[in-house]
PDB file of C-alpha atoms in Angstrom:
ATOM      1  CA  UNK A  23       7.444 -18.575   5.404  1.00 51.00           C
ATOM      2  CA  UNK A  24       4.512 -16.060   5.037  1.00 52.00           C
ATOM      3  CA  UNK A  25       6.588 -13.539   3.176  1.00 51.00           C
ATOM      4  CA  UNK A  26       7.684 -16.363   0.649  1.00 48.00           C
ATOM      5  CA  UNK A  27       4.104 -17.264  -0.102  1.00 45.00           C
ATOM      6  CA  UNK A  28       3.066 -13.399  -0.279  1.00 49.00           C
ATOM      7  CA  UNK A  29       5.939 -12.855  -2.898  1.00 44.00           C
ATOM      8  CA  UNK A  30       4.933 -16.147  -4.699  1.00 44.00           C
ATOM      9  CA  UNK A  31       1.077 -14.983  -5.014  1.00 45.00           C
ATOM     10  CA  UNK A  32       2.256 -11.878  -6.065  1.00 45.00           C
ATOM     11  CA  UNK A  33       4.474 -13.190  -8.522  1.00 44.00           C
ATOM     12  CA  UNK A  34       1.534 -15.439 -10.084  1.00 38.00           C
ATOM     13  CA  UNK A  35      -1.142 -12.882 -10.271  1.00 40.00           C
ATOM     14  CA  UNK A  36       1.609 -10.411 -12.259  1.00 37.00           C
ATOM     15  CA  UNK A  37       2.441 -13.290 -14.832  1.00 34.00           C
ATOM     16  CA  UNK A  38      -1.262 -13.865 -15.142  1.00 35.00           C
ATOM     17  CA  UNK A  39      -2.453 -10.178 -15.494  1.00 36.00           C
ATOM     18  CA  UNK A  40       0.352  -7.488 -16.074  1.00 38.00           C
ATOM     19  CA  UNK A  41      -1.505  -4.316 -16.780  1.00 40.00           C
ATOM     20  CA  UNK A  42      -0.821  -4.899 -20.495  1.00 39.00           C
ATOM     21  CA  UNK A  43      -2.456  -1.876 -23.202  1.00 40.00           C
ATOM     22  CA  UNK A  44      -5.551  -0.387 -22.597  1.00 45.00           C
ATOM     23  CA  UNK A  45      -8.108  -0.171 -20.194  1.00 49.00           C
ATOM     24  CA  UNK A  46      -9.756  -3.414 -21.270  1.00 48.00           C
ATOM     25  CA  UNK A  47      -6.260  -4.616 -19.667  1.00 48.00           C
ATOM     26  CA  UNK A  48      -6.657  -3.504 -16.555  1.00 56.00           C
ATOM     27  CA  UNK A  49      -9.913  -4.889 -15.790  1.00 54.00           C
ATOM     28  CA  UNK A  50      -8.965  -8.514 -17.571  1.00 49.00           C
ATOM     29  CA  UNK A  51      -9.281 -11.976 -15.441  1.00 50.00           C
ATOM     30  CA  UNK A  52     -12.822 -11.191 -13.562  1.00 60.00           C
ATOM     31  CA  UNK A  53     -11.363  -8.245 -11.656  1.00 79.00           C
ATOM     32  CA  UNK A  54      -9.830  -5.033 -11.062  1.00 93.00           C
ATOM     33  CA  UNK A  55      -6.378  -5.322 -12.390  1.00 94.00           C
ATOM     34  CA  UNK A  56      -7.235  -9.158 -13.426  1.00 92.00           C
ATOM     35  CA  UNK A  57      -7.274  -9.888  -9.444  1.00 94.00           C
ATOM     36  CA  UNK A  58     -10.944 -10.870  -8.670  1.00 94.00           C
ATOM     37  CA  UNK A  59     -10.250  -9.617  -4.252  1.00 95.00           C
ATOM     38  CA  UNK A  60     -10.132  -5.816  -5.736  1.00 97.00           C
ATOM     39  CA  UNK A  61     -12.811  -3.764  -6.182  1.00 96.00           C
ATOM     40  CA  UNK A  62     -12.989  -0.501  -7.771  1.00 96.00           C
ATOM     41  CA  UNK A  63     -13.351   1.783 -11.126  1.00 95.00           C
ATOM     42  CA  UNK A  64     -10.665   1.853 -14.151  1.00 94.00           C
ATOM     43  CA  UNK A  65      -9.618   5.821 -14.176  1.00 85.00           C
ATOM     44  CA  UNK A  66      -7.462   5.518 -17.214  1.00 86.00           C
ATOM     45  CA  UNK A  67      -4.765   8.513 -17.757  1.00 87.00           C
ATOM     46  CA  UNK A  68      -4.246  10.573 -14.897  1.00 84.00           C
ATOM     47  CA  UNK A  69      -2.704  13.596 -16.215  1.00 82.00           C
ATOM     48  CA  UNK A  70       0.325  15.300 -14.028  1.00 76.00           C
ATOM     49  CA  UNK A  71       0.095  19.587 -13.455  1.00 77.00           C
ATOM     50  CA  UNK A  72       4.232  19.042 -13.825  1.00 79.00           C
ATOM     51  CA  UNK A  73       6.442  17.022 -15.265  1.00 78.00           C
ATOM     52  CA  UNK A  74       7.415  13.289 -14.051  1.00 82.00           C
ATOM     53  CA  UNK A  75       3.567  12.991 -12.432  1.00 90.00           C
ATOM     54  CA  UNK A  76       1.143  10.991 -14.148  1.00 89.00           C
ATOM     55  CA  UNK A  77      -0.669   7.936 -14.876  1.00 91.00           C
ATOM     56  CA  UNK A  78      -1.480   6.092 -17.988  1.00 90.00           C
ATOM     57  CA  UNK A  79      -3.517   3.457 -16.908  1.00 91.00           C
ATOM     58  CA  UNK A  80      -4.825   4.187 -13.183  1.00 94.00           C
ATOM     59  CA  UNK A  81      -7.359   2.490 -11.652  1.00 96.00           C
ATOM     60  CA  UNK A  82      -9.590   3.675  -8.299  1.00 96.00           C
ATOM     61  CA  UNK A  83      -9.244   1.076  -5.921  1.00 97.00           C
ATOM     62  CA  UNK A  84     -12.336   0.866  -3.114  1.00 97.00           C
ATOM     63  CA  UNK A  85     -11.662  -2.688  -1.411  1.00 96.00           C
ATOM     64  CA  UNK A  86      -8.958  -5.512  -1.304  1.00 96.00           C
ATOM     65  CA  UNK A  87      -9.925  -8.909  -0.753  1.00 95.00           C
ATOM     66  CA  UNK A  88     -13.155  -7.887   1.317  1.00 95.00           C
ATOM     67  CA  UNK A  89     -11.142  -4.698   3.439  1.00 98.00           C
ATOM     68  CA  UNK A  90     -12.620  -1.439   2.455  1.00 98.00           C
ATOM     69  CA  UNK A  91     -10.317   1.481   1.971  1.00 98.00           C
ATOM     70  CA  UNK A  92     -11.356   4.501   3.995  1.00 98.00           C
ATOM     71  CA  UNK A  93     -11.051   6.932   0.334  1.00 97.00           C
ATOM     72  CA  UNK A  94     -10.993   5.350  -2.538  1.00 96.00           C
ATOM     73  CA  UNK A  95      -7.382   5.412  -4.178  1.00 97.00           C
ATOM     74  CA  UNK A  96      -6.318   6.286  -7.458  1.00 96.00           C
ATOM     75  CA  UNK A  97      -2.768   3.559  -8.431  1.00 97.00           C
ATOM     76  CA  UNK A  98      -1.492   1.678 -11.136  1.00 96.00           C
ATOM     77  CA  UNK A  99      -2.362  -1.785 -11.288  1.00 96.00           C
ATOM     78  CA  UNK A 100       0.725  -3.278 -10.080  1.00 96.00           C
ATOM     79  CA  UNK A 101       0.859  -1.538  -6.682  1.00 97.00           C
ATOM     80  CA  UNK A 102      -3.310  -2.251  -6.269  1.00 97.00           C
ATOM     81  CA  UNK A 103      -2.375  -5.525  -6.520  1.00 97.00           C
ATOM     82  CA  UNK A 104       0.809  -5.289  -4.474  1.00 97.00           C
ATOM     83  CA  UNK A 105      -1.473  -3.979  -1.668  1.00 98.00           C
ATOM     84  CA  UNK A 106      -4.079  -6.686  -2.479  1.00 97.00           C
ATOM     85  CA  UNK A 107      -1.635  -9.650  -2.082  1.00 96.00           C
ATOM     86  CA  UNK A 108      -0.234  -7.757   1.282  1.00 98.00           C
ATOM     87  CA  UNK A 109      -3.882  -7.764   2.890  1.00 98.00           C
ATOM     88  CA  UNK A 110      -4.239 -11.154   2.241  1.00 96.00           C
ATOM     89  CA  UNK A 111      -0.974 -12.424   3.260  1.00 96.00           C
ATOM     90  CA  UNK A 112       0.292 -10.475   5.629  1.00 97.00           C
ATOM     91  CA  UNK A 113      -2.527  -7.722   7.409  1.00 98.00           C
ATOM     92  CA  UNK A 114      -5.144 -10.099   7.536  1.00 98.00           C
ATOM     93  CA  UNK A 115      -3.337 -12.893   9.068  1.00 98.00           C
ATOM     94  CA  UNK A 116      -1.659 -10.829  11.489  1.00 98.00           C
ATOM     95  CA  UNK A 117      -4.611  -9.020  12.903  1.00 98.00           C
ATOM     96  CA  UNK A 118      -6.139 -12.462  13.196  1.00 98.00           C
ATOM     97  CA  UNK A 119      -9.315 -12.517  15.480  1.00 97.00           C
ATOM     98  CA  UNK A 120      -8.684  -8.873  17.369  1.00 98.00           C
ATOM     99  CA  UNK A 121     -11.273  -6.644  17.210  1.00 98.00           C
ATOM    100  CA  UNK A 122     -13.072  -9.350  15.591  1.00 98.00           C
ATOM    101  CA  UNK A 123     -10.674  -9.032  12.578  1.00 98.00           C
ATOM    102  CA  UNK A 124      -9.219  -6.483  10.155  1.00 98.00           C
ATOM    103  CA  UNK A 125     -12.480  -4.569   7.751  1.00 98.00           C
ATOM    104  CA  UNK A 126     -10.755  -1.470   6.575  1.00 98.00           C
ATOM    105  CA  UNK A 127      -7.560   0.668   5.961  1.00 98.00           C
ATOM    106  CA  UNK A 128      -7.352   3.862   6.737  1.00 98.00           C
ATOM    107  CA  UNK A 129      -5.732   5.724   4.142  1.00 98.00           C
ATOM    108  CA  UNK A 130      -3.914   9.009   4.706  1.00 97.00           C
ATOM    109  CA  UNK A 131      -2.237   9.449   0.754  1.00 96.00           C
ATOM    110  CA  UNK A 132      -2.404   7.886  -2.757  1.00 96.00           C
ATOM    111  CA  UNK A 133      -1.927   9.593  -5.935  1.00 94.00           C
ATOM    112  CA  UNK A 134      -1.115  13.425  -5.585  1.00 89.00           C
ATOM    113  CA  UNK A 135       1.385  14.893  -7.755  1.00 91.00           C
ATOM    114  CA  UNK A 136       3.900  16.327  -5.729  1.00 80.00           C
ATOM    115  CA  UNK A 137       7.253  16.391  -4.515  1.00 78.00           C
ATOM    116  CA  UNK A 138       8.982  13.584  -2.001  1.00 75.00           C
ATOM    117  CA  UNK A 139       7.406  14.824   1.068  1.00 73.00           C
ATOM    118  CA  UNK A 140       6.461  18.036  -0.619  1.00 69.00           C
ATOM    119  CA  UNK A 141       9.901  19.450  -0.422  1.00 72.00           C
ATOM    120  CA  UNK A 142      10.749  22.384  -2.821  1.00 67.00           C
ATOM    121  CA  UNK A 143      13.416  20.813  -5.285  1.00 64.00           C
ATOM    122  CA  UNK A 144      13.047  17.562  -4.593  1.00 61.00           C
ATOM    123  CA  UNK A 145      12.250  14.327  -6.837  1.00 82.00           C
ATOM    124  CA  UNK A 146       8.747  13.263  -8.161  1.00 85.00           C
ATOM    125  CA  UNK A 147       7.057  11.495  -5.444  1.00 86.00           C
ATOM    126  CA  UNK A 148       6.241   8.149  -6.137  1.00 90.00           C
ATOM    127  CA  UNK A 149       2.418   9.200  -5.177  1.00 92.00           C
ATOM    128  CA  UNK A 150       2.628  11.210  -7.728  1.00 91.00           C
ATOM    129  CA  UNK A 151       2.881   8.311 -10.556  1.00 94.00           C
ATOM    130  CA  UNK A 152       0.354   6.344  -8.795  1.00 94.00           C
ATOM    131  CA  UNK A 153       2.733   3.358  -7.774  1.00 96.00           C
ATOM    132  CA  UNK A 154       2.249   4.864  -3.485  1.00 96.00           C
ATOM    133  CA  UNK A 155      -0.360   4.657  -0.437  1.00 98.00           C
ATOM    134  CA  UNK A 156      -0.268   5.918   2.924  1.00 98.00           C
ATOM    135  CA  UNK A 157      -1.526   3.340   5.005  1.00 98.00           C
ATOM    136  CA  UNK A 158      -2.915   5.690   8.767  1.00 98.00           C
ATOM    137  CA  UNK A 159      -4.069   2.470  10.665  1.00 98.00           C
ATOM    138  CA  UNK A 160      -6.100  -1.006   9.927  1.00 98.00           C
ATOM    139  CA  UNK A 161      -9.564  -0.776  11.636  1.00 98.00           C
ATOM    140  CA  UNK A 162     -10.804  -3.979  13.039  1.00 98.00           C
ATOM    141  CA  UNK A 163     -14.670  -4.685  13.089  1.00 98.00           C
ATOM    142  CA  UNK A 164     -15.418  -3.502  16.310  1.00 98.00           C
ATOM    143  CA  UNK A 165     -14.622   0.047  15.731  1.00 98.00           C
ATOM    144  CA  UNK A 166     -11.397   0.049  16.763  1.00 98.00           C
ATOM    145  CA  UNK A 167      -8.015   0.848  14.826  1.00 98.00           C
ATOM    146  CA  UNK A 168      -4.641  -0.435  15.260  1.00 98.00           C
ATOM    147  CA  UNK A 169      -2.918   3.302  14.973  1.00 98.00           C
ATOM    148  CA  UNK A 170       0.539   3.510  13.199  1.00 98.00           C
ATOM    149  CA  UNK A 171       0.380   7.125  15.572  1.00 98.00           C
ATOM    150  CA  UNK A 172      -0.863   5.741  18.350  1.00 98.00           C
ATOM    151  CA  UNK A 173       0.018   2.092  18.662  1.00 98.00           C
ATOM    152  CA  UNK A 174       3.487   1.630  17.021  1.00 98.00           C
ATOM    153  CA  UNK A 175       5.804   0.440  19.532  1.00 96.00           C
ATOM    154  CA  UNK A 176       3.122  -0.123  22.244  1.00 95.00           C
ATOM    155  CA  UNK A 177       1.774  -3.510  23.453  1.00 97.00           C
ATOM    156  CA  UNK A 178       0.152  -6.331  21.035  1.00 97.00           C
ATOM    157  CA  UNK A 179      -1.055  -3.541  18.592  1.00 98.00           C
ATOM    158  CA  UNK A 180       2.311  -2.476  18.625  1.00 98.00           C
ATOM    159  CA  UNK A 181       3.936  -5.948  17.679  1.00 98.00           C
ATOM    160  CA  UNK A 182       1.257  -6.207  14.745  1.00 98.00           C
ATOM    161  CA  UNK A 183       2.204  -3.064  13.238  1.00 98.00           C
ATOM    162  CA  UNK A 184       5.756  -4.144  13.292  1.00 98.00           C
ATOM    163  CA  UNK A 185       5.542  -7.522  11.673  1.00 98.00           C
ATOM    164  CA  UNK A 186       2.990  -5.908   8.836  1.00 98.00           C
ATOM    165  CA  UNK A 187       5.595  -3.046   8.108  1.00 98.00           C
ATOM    166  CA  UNK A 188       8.323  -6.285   7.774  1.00 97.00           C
ATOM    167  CA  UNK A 189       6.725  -8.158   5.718  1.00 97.00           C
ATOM    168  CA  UNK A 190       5.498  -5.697   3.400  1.00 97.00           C
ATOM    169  CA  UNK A 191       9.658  -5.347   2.765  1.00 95.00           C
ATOM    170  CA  UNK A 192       9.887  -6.645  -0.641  1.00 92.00           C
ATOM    171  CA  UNK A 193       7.073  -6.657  -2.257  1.00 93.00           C
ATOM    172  CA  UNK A 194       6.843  -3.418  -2.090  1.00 97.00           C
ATOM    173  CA  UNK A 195      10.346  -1.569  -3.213  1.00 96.00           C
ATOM    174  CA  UNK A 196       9.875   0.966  -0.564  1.00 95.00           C
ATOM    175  CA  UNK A 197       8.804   0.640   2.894  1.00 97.00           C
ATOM    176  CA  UNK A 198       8.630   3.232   5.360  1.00 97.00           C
ATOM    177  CA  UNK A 199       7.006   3.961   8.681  1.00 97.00           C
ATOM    178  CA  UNK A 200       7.285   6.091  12.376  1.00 97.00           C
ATOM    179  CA  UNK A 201      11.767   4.651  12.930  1.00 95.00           C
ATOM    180  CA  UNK A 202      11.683   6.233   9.100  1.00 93.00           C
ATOM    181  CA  UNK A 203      12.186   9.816   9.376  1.00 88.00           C
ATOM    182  CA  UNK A 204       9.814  13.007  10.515  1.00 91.00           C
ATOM    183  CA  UNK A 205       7.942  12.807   7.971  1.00 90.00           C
ATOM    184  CA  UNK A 206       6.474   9.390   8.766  1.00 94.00           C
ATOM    185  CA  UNK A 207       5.810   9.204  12.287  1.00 95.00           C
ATOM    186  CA  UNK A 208       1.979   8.461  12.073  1.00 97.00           C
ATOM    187  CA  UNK A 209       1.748   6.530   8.841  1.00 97.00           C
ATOM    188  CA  UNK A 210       3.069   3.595   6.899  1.00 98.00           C
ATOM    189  CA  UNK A 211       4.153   4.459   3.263  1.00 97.00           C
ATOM    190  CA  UNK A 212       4.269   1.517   0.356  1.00 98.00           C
ATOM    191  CA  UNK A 213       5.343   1.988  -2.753  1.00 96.00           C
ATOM    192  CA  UNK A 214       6.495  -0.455  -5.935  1.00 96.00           C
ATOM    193  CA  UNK A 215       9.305   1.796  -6.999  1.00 90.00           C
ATOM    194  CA  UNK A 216      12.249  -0.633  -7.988  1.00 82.00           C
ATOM    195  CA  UNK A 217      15.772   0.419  -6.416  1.00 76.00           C
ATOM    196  CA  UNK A 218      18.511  -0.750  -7.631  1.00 72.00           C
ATOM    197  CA  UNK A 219      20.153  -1.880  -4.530  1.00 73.00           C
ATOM    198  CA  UNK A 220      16.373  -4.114  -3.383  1.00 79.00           C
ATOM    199  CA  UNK A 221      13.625  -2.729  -1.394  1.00 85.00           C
ATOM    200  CA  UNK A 222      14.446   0.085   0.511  1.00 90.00           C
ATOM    201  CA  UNK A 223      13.140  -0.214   4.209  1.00 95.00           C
ATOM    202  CA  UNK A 224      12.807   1.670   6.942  1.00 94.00           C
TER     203      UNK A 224
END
């Protein structure tokens, strides 16, 4: 049930906003990206030191819906609000009341233009069109974190890291976290890549 209201949100706030042409676009509707829960800066075109990386219309994303980002985060509008709609929906809501409730991510990556895990040869990242974050841990209000390295598969912490990884399966086209591969053991990536075959997650 929570997942179908996430993707319906989502779904609204894209008809209503779609990062259309310009930069006057992006900050359309009484917010960043047209969504009045994220805060930040309009960037504008991110240029790419190779080919395939880029961004024409970025934006610098500092909170969603009242959770601060550790760094701010340079993405395109339709994964700030992607990330936006999965605070709201799903992180919030499943932290609930522990730790006195979720105030921050902890970012480990946004846009960096690179290689898929920095491999030589392989495809553009999708970090390095802005449409990927690296989400380290949420932090809760009393100073403590719920660790994707420390806390996945361990205890309550370890149940809401689980659900918050599931449910962001979806809306985001790629999912991946710690049963992923080596190269994600202490971090959750998102990303809004569209595969043809659905979301891709892991």
């Amino acid at each position: 049930m929570r997942r179908a209201v996430f993707v319906a949100a989502l779904g609204l706030s894209v008809l209503a906003t779609g990062c259309g042409r310009g930069n006057d676009a992006v900050t359309r509707g009484g917010g960043l990206c047209g969504d009045p829960g994220l805060v930040g800066t309009v960037s504008g075109i991110l240029p790419g030191r190779i080919a395939g990386c880029g961004v024409k219309r970025a934006v610098r994303l500092e909170s969603v819906h009242g959770v601060r980002l550790s760094q701010s985060a340079a993405l395109d509008c339709q994964t700030a609000r992607t990330l936006g709609a999965w605070v709201d929906q799903s992180a919030r809501p499943e932290v609930g009341r522990m730790g006195g409730g979720l105030t921050g991510l902890r970012v480990a990556a946004h846009y960096a233009c690179r290689t898929r895990n920095s491999q030589s040869g392989a495809e553009i990242s999708e970090h390095g069109k802005g449409r990927a974050i690296d989400i380290a841990a949420l932090q809760l209000r009393d100073g403590s974190e719920i660790s994707v390295r420390d806390d996945w598969g361990q205890g309550r912490k370890g149940r809401v890291l689980r659900r918050v990884h599931r449910q962001a399966c979806g809306p985001f086209g790629t999912v991946l976290g710690p049963e992923s591969d080596q190269f994600h053991q202490d971090h959750f990536h998102f990303d809004t890549a569209r595969n043809r075959g659905g979301s891709y997650c892991r």
